[in-house]
Coordinates of C-alpha atoms and ligand atoms in Angstrom, one line a residue:
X1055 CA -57.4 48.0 64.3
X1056 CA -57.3 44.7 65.1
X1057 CA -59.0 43.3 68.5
X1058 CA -56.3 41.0 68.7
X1059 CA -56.6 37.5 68.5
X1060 CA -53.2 35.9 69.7
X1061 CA -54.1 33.2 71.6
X1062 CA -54.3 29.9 69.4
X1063 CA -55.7 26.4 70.9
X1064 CA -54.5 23.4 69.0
X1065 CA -56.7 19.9 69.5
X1066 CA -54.0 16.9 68.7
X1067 CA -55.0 14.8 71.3
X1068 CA -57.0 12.5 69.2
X1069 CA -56.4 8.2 68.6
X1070 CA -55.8 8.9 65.2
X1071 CA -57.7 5.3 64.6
X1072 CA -57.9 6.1 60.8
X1073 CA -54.1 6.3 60.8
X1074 CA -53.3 3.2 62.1
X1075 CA -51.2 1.1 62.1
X1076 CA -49.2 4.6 61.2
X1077 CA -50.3 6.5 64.3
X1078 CA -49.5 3.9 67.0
X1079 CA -47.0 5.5 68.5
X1080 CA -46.0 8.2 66.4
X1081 CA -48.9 11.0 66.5
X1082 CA -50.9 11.3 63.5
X1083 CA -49.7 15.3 63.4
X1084 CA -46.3 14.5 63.5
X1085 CA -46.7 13.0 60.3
X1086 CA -44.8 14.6 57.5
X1087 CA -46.0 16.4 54.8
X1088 CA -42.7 16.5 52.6
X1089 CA -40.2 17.8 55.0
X1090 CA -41.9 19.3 58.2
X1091 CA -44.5 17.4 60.6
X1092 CA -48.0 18.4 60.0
X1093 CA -48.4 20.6 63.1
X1094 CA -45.4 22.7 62.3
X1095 CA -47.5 23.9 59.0
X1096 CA -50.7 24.8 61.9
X1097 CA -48.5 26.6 64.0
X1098 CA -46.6 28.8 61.0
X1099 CA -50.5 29.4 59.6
X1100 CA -51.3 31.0 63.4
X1101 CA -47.8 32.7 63.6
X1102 CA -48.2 34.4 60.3
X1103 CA -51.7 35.4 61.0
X1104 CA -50.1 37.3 64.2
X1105 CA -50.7 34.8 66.6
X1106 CA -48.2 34.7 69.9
X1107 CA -49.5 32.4 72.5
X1108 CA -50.1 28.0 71.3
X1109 CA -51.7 25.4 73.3
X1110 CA -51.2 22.0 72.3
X1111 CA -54.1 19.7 73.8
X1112 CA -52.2 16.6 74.3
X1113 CA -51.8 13.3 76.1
X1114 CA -49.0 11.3 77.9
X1115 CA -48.8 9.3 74.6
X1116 CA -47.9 11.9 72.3
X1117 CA -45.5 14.1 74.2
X1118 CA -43.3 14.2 70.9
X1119 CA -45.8 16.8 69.8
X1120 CA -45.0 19.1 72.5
X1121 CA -41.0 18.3 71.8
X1122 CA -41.1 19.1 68.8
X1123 CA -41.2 22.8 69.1
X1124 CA -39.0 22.2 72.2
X1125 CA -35.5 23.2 72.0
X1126 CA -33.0 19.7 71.5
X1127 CA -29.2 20.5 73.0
X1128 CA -28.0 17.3 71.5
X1129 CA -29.3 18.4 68.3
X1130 CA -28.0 22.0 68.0
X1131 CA -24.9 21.0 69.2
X1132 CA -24.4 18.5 66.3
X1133 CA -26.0 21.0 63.8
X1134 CA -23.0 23.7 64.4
X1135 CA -22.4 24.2 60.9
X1136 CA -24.3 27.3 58.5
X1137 CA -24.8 24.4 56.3
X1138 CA -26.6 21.7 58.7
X1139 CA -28.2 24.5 60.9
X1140 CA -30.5 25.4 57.7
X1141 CA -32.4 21.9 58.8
X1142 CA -33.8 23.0 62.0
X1143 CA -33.7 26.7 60.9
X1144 CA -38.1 26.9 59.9
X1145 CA -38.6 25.8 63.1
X1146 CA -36.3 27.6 65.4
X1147 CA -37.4 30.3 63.8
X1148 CA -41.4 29.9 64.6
X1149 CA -40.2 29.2 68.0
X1150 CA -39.0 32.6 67.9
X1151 CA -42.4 33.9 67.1
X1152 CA -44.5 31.9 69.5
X1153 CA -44.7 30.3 72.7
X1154 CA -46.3 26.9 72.7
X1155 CA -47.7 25.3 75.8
X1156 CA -49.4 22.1 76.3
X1157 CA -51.8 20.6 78.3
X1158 CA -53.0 16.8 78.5
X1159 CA -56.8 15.6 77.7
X1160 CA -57.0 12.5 80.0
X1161 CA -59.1 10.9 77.9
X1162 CA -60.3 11.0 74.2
X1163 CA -63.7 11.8 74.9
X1164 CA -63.8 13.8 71.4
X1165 CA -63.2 17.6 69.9
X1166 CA -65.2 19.1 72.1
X1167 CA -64.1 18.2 75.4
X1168 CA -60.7 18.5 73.8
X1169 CA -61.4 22.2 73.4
X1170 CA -62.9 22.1 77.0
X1171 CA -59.3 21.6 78.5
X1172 CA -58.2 25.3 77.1
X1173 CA -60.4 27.0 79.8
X1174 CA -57.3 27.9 81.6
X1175 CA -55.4 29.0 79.1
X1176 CA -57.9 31.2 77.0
X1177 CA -59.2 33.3 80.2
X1178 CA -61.1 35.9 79.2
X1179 CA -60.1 36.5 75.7
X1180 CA -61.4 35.6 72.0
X1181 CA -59.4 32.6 70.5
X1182 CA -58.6 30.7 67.0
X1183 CA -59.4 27.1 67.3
X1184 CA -57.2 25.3 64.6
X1185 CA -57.2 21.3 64.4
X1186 CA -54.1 19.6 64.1
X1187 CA -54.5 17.6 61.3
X1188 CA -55.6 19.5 58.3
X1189 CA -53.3 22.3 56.9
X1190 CA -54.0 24.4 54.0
X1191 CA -52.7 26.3 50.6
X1192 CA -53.2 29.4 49.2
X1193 CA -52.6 32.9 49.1
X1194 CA -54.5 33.8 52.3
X1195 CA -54.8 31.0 55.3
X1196 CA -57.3 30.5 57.4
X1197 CA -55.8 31.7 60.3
X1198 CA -55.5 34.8 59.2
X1199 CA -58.8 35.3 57.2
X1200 CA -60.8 34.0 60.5
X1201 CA -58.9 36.3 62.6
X1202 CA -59.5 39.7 59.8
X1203 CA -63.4 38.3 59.4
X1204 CA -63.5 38.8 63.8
X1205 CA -61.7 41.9 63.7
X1206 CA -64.7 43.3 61.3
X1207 CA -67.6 41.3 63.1
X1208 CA -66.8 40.8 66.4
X1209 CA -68.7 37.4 66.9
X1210 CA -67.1 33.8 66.8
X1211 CA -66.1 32.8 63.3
X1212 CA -65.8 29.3 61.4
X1213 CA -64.5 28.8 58.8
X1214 CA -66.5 27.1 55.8
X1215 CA -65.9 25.1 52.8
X1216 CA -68.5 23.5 50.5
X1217 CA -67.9 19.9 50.0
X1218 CA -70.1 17.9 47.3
X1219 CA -73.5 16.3 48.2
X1220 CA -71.9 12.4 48.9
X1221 CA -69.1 14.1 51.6
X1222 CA -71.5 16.5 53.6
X1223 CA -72.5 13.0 56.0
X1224 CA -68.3 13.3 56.9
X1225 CA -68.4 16.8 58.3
X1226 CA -70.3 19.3 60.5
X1227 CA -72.7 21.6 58.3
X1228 CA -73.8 25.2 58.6
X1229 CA -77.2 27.2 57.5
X1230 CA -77.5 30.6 57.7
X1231 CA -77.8 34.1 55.7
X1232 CA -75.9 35.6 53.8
X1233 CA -75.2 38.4 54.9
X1234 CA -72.5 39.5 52.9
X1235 CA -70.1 38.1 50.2
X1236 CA -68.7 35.0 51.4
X1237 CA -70.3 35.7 55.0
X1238 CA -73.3 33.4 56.8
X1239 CA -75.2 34.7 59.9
X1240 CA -75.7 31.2 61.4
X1241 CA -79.1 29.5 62.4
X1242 CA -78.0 25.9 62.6
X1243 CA -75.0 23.6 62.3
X1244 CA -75.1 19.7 62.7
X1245 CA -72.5 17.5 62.9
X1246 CA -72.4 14.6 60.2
X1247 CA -76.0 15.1 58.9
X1248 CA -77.5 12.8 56.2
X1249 CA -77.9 14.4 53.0
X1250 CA -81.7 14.7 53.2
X1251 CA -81.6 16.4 56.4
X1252 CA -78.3 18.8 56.1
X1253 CA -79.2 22.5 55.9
X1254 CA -76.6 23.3 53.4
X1255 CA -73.4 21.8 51.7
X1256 CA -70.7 23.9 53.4
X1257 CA -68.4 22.3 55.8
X1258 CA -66.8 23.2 59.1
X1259 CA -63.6 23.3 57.7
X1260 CA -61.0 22.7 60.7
X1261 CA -60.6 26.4 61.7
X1262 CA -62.7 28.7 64.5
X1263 CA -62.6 31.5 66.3
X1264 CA -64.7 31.2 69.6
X1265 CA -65.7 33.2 72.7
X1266 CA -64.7 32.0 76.0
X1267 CA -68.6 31.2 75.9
X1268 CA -68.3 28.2 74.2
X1269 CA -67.0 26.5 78.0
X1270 CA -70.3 27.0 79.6
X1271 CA -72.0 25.0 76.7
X1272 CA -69.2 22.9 76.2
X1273 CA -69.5 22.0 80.0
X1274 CA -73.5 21.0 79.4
X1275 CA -73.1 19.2 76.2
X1276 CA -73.4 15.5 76.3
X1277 CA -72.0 13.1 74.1
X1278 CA -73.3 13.2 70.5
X1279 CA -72.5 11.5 67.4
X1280 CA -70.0 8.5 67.5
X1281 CA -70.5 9.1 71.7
X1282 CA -67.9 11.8 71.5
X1283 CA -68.3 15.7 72.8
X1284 CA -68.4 17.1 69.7
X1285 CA -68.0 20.8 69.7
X1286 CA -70.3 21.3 66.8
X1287 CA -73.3 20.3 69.4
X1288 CA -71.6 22.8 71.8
X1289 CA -72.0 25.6 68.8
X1290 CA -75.6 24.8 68.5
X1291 CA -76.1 25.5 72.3
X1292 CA -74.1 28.3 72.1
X1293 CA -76.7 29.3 69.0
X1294 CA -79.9 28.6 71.0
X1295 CA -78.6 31.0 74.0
X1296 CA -78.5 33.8 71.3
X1297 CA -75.2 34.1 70.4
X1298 CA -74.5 35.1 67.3
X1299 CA -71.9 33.1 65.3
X1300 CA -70.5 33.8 61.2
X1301 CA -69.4 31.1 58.9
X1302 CA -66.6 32.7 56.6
X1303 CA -65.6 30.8 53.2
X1304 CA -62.2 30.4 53.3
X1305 CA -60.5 31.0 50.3
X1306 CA -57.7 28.5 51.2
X1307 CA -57.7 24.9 50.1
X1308 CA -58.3 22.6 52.7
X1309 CA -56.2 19.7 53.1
X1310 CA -56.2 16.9 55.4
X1311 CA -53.8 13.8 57.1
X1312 CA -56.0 12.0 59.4
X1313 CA -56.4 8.9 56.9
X1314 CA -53.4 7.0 54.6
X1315 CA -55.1 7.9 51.5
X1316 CA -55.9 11.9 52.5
X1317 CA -51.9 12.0 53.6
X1318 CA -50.7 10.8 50.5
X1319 CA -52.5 12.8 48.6
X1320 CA -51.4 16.5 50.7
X1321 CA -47.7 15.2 50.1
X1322 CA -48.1 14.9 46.7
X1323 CA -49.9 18.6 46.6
X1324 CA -47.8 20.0 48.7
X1325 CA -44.9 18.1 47.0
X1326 CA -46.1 19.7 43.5
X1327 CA -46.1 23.3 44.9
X1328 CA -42.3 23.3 45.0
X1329 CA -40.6 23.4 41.6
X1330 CA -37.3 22.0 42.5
X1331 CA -38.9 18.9 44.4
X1332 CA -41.1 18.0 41.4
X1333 CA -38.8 18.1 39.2
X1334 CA -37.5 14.7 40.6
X1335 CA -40.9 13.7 41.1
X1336 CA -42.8 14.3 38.2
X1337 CA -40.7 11.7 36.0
X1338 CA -41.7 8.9 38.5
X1339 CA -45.2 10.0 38.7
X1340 CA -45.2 9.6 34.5
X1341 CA -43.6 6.8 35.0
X1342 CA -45.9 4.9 37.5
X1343 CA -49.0 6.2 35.4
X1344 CA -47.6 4.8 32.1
X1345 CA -47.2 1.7 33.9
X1346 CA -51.0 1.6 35.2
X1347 CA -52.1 2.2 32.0
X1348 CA -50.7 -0.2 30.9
X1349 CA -52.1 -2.4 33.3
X1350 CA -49.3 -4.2 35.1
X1351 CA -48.2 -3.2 38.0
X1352 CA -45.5 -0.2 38.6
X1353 CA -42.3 -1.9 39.6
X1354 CA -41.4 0.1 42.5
X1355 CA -37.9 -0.9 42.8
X1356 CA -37.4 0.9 39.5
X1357 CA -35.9 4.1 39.6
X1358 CA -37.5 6.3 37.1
X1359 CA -36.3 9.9 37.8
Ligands
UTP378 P1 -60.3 13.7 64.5 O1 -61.7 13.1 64.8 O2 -60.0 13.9 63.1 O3 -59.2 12.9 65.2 O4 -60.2 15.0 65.3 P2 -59.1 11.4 65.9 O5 -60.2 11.2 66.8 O6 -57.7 11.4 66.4 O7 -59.1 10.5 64.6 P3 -59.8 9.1 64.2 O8 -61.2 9.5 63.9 O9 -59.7 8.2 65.4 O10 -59.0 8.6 63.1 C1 -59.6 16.2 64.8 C2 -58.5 16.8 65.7 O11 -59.0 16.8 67.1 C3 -58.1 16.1 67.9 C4 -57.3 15.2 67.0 O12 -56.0 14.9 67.5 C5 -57.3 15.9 65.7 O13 -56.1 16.7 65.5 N1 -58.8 15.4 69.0 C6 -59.9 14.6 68.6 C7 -58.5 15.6 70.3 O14 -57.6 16.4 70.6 N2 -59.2 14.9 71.2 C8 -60.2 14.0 70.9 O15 -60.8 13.4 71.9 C9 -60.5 13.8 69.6

């Protein structure tokens, strides 16, 4: 039986500095990835996993996150028709499923004191941590793979993915046991650790389930790398204090949006997975690459579909 995880917090609070000029005053997780804004995709993942209760972490400068699963009279008004009403239908119908909150972060002081500003909200219970900026693809999300891994082991859960030697200085890193396929008891996790000194090569990959513990560390964890709270210190504490945390492998494929080159790149993916959108795409993707080959370069005003 499942212990229930249903409450979900979502961090999108952040400058998005990578995505600028692009995230100045449109938030970096309202970006689209083909037809939806990136959050919507984090929010469905929780929803499907079983999730009921969201909190956005937010600030004044991004309340279009919170609107956007908000309901817009002017909007539904306009969209009367069967025909039109299919474009707001994916998310009217998460809102169906879930209530989403927010709350503001008054100031970017990094993930972890993001995380900190859920206290409220996450009381007493177990709850799925999911950043706002990376989605994924595959049969079985994180979400819901985090949330079936806590059901069996009953500890906080991160999810894991291994990333090649030259990337591991990007992320936070696990060590641990394995104590099972797929499955690491945790001894240490470091956020952005050279390659000489990181304990292995898999990942934090965006997705957690944590105790309510985590606010007591997160409340005595200073500023770390980049002079940010980063919650990976915050695990670490909660480590040394004898908790005992898993790293699951996900077997989803992570994808992220926080920088121009890593959006383009998940529309074009995500793009790819649906056959009756690639179809027009794939003859201008020929297109461009014969042209690169060739060496000039593509003339964008040409049509090529
Ligand atoms: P990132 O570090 O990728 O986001 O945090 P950032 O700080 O916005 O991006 P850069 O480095 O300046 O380009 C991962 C997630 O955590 C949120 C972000 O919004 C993002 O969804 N976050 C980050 C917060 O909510 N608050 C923070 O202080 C930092």
């Amino acid at each position: 039986m499942s212990l229930g995880v249903t409450k979900v917090v979502i961090p999108a609070a952040g400058l998005g500095t990578r995505m600028l000029p692009a995230a100045k005053a449109v938030a970096k997780e309202l970006l689209p990835v083909v037809d939806r804004p990136t959050i919507q995709y984090v929010v469905e993942e929780a929803a499907d996993a079983g999730a009921t209760d969201v909190l956005l972490i937010s600030s004044p400068s991004k309340r279009a996150v919170e609107r956007h699963f908000q309901p817009d009279p002017r909007l539904d008004d306009r969209l009367k028709s069967p025909e039109k009403a299919a474009l707001l239908a994916s998310i009217r119908s998460l809102m169906e499923r879930v209530n989403v909150s927010a709350v503001d972060q008054p100031e970017q002081r990094g993930l972890g004191d993001a995380v900190r500003c859920a206290r409220d909200f996450v009381g007493l219970d177990p709850f799925l941590c999911m950043l706002g900026d990376a989605i994924f693809s595959g049969d079985v999300l994180p979400a819901a793979q985090l949330i079936a891994a806590h059901d069996r082991l009953r500890t906080c859960v991160i999810g894991v993915e291994e990333v090649p030697p030259e990337k591991v200085e990007r992320y936070g890193i696990v060590g641990g046991v394995e104590v099972s396929p797929g499955v690491l008891k945790i001894d240490r996790i470091v956020e952005k650790p050279s390659i000489a000194s990181a304990p292995s090569r898999l990942a934090i990959a965006a997705r957690y389930i944590l105790t309510p513990a985590i606010f007591a560390c997160l409340g005595q964890t200073p500023p770390g790398k980049g002079g940010e709270i980063q919650l990976t210190d915050a695990i670490s504490l909660l480590l040394s204090r004898g908790e005992v945390v898993h790293a699951v492998k996900l077997s989803a494929t992570r994808h992220d949006i926080g920088s121009p080159i890593d959006w383009l790149k998940t529309n074009l993916i995500f793009a790819a997975r649906d056959e009756k959108l690639w179809k027009q795409i794939a003859p201008l993707a020929r297109g461009l690459l014969d042209v690169t080959s060739r060496g000039s370069a593509p003339d964008l005003a040409r049509d090529t579909s």
